[in-house]
PDB file of C-alpha atoms in Angstrom:
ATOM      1  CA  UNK A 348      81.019 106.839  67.469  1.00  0.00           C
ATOM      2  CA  UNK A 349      78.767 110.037  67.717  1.00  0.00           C
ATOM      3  CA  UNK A 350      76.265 108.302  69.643  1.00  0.00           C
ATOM      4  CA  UNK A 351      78.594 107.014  72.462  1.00  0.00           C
ATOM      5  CA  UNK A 352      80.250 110.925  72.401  1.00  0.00           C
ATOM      6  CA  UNK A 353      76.595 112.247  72.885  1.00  0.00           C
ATOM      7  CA  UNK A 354      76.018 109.221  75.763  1.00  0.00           C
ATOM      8  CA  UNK A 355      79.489 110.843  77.407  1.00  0.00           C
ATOM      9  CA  UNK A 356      78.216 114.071  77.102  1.00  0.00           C
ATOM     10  CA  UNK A 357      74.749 113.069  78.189  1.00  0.00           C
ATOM     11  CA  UNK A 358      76.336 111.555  81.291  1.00  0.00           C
ATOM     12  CA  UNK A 359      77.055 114.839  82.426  1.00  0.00           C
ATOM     13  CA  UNK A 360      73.368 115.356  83.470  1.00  0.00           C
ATOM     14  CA  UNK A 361      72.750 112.621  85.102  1.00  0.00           C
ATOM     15  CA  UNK A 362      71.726 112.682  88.808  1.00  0.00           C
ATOM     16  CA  UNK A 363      74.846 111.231  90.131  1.00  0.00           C
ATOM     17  CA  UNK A 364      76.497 114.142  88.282  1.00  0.00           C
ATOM     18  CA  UNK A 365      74.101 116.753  89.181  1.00  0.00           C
ATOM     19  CA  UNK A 366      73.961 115.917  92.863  1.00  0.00           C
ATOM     20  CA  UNK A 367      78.465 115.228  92.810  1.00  0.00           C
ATOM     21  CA  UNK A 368      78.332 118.957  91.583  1.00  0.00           C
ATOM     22  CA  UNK A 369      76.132 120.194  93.971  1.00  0.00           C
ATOM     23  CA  UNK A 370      77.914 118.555  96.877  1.00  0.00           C
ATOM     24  CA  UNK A 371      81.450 119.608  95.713  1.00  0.00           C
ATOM     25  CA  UNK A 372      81.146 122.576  92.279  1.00  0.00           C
ATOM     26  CA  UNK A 373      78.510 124.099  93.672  1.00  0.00           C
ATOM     27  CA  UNK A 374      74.856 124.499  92.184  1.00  0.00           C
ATOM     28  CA  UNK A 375      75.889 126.415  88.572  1.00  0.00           C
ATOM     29  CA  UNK A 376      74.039 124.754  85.747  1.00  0.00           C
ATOM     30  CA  UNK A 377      76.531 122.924  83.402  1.00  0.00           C
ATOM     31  CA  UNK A 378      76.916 124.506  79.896  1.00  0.00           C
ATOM     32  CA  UNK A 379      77.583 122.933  77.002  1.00  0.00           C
ATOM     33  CA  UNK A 380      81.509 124.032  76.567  1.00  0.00           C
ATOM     34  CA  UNK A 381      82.157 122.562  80.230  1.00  0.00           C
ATOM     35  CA  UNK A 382      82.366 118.855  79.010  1.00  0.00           C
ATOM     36  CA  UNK A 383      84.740 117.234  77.069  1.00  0.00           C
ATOM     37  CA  UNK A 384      85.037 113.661  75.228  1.00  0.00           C
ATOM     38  CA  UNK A 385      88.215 112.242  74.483  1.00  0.00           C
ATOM     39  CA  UNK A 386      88.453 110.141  71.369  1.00  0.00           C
ATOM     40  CA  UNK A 387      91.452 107.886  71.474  1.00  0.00           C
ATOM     41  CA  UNK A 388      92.848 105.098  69.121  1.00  0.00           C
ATOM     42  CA  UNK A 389      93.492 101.955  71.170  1.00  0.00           C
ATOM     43  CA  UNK A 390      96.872 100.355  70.562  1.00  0.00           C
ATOM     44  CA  UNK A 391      97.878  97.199  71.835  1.00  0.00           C
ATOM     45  CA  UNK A 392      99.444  98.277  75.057  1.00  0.00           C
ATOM     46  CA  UNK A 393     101.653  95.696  77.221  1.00  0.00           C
ATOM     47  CA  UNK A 394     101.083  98.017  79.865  1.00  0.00           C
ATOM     48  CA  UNK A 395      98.969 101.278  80.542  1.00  0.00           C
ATOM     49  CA  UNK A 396      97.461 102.897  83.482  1.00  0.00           C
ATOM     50  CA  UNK A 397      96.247 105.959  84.969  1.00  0.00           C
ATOM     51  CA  UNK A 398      97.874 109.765  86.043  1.00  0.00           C
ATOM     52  CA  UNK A 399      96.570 111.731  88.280  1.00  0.00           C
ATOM     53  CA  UNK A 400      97.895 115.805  88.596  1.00  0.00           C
ATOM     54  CA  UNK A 401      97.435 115.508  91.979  1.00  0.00           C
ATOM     55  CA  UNK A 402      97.004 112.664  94.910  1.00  0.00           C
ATOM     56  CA  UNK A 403      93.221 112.029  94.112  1.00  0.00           C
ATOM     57  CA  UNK A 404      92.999 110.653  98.032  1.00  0.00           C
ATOM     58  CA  UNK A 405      94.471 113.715  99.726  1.00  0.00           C
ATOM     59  CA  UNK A 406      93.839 116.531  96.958  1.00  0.00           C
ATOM     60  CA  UNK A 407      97.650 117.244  97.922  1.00  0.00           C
ATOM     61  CA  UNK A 408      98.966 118.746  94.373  1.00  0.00           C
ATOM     62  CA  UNK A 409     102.635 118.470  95.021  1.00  0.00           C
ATOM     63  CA  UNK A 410     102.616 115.026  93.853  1.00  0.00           C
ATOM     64  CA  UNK A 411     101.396 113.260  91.027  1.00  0.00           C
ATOM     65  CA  UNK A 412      99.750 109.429  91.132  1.00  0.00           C
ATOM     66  CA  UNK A 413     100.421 106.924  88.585  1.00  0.00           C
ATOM     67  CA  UNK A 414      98.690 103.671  88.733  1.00  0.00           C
ATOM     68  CA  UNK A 415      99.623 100.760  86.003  1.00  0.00           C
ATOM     69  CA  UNK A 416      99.152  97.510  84.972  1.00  0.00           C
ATOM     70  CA  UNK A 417     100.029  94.474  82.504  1.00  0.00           C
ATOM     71  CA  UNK A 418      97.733  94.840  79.197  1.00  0.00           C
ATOM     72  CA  UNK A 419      94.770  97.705  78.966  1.00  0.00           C
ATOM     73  CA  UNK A 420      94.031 100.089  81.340  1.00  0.00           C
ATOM     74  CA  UNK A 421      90.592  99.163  81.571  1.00  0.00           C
ATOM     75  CA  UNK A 422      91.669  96.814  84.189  1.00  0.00           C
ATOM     76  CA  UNK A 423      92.989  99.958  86.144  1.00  0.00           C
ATOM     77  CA  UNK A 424      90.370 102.378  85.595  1.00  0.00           C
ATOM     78  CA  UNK A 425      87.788  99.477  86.043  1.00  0.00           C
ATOM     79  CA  UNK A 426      89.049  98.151  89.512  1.00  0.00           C
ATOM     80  CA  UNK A 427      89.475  94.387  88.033  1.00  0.00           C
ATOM     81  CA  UNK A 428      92.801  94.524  89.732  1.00  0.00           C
ATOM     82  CA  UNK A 429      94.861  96.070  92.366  1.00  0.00           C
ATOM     83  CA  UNK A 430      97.642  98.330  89.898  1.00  0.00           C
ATOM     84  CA  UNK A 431     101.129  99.125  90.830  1.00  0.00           C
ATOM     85  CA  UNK A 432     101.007 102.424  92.458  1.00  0.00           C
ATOM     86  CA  UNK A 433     103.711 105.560  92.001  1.00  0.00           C
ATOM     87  CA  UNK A 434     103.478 109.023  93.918  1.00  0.00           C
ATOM     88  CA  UNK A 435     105.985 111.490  92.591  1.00  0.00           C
ATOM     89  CA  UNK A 436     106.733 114.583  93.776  1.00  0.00           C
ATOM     90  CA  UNK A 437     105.678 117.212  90.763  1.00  0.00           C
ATOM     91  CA  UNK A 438     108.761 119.593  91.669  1.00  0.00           C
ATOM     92  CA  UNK A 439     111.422 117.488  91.604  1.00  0.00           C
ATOM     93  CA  UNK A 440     110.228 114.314  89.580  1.00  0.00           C
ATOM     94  CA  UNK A 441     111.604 111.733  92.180  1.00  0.00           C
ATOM     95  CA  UNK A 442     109.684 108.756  93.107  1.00  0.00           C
ATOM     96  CA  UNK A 443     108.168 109.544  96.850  1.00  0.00           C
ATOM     97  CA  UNK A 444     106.091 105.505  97.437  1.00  0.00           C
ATOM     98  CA  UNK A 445     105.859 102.801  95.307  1.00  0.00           C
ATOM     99  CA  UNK A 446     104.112  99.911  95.944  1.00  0.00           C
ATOM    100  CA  UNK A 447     103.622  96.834  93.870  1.00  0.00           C
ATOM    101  CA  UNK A 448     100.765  94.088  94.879  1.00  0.00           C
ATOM    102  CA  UNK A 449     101.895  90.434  95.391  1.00  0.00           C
ATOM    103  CA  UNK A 450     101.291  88.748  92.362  1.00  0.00           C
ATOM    104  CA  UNK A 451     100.326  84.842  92.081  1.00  0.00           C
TER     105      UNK A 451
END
């Protein structure tokens, strides 16, 4: 496990990351306390997905996105499939678009 958390953290430096920071965090070097790894025990999900604190299209933060799917979110997070899609407004928690793909 530590050598995957030192790959994460490694990933930070890579030149995709260096030049994404550059373009949009500006030029700062990273330090060591700026990234984070997760460590997480799967479970055997019937569903999962993704939330985002804020539409990660239109940066707007007065909603929040939540993309799901049947079985592991890898499928989400991966792009294997097209995930039911929720935006909800943060203030008053009430669904604002939802839209489900056709399934075959």
């Amino acid at each position: 496990m530590l050598l995957h958390i030192r790959r994460c953290w490694a990933s930070g430096f890579s030149a995709h990351a260096l030049a994404y920071r550059q373009r949009f965090g500006g030029a700062s070097p990273v330090r060591a306390h700026d990234l984070a790894v997760g460590v997480l025990e799967l479970v055997d999900a019937r569903s999962a997905g993704v939330a985002f604190t804020l539409d990660p299209v239109t940066g707007d933060r007065g909603v929040c996105v939540v993309e799901g799917n049947w079985g592991f979110g890898e499928s989400v997070v991966s792009g294997q499939v097209t995930p039911d899609h929720w935006t909800v407004d943060r203030a008053t928690g009430r669904v604002l678009n939802r839209a489900a793909p056709a399934r075959s």
